[in-house]
Amino acid sequence: MRHLLATRDLSYDNALAILDTAQEMATVSDRSIKKLPTLRGQTVVNLFFEDSTRTRTSFEAAAKRLSADVLNFAVKTSSVSKGESLKDTVQTLEAIGGDAIVMRHWASGAAQQLANFGWSSSAVINAGDGTHEHPTQALLDAFTLRNRLYGTEATGKDLNGLHVVIVGDILHSRVARSNVWLLHTLGAKVSLSGPPTLMPVGVNTWPVDVNYDLDALLAQRVDAVMMLRVQAERMAGAFFPSPAEYTRGWGLTNDRYQTIAGTDTLIMHPGPMNRGLEISAAAADSAQNTALEQVANGVSVRMAVLYLLLAGQLGQ
Ligand code: CP
């Protein structure tokens, strides 16, 4: 495997290899000197056509912890504004020495085009493409779940038997799609809940249960409830009557949070959080919310992905 483009086609063995390698990488982050010489002499290019806080900075931290050089390409001040194409931009960055391209793009399928149309000779890592996929987010979510479940005994284990509920704006969410495929591959049961207007066409073909009644779902045994950000920037029209009505139906409000507070149910959020819309401040700030743990685990998972791709240690 040369690229990481999606979790839909990520094999069980490669998913476990990434999670197990991330487990080893996490020990580096616990040291006073957080560095390995593994990727010395290699260059990782961060090419972000959409804004990011977590993904971009954690890829940079991951590459630096492996001693790679990092080029942070600022799309907004680049010759992209003069009309330079994606292909020419990438080939220019490779001429400067890029070995891996970490790309976030507003177009679904952009990473596949880069990798499969012969536009790039580098390892391509999809850091989020439109509403399609965000594979490293799903891997860090799985890593977080596995660590919470198995602690230091996590290596080699999958998520068989877990029940994860993904809530909210499924339609626009690449995080939801990547999580659905990866959780399914790792043996977890996935339920989706959200307004009918924010469920994708064809969701009935996905390996999930759909239940529009979030309270009924939370009354079941749930290992994790993953709250999604309402992606207002991708909504051309109105998908729900008002923010208050969205929150009443599908927000993790204080009342709903009280029904799971103190239980083993984890609250997850990929960030950034819309406090007061999809999640209340009480739920967001609670010890059950793993959002910051997810961010920290993202560095280990991205170290693992960079290492395995650049060292060529993943199977097909
Ligand atoms: N979860 C996530 O992708 O966050 P950023 O947009 O800040 O990278």
XYZ file of N, CA, C and O and ligand atoms in Angstrom, residues 48 51-56 104 127 134 137 174-175 229 269-272 302, ligand 1:
84
model
N -2.889 22.061 2.342
C -4.258 22.169 2.852
C -5.031 23.252 2.090
O -4.740 24.438 2.227
N -9.297 24.944 5.661
C -8.732 25.269 6.976
C -8.672 24.041 7.877
O -9.466 23.107 7.734
N -7.739 24.082 8.806
C -7.569 22.971 9.754
C -6.762 23.464 10.940
O -5.831 24.253 10.772
N -7.107 23.004 12.118
C -6.260 23.219 13.298
C -5.602 21.898 13.673
O -4.372 21.770 13.677
N -6.429 20.887 13.979
C -5.929 19.621 14.511
C -5.109 18.820 13.503
O -3.986 18.380 13.795
N -5.684 18.596 12.324
C -5.056 17.670 11.375
C -3.711 18.216 10.889
O -2.708 17.498 10.866
N -3.696 19.501 10.507
C -2.454 20.061 9.966
C -1.346 20.093 11.018
O -0.221 19.668 10.765
N -5.469 18.108 2.228
C -6.901 18.346 2.493
C -7.431 19.185 1.346
O -6.824 20.188 0.962
N -6.060 13.934 3.946
C -6.331 14.587 5.236
C -7.739 15.191 5.244
O -8.022 16.104 6.034
N -12.002 10.969 5.635
C -10.961 11.576 6.484
C -10.346 10.387 7.259
O -10.605 10.195 8.443
N -8.598 10.543 10.746
C -9.502 10.856 11.857
C -10.153 9.573 12.374
O -10.221 9.332 13.577
N -17.278 13.695 6.243
C -16.253 12.710 5.840
C -15.802 11.894 7.051
O -15.385 10.752 6.923
N -15.891 12.504 8.239
C -15.529 11.789 9.474
C -16.488 10.615 9.677
O -16.075 9.499 10.005
N -19.863 17.674 14.039
C -20.066 19.118 13.875
C -21.119 19.371 12.790
O -21.106 18.704 11.742
N -15.859 13.603 19.875
C -16.126 14.688 18.922
C -14.832 14.935 18.148
O -13.775 15.053 18.755
N -14.919 14.982 16.795
C -13.684 15.195 16.025
C -13.140 16.612 16.153
O -11.969 16.858 15.866
N -14.003 17.565 16.587
C -13.618 18.960 16.641
C -13.612 19.553 15.228
O -13.493 18.820 14.256
N -13.754 20.872 15.121
C -14.065 21.800 16.207
C -15.526 21.644 16.650
O -16.381 21.282 15.847
N -0.751 9.486 13.237
C -0.165 10.080 12.013
C 1.326 9.746 11.909
O 1.853 9.582 10.803
N -11.051 16.894 13.126
C -10.495 17.710 12.227
O -10.285 17.346 11.077
O -10.170 18.950 12.723
P -9.448 20.106 11.888
O -10.414 20.553 10.819
O -9.133 21.191 12.884
O -8.211 19.525 11.249
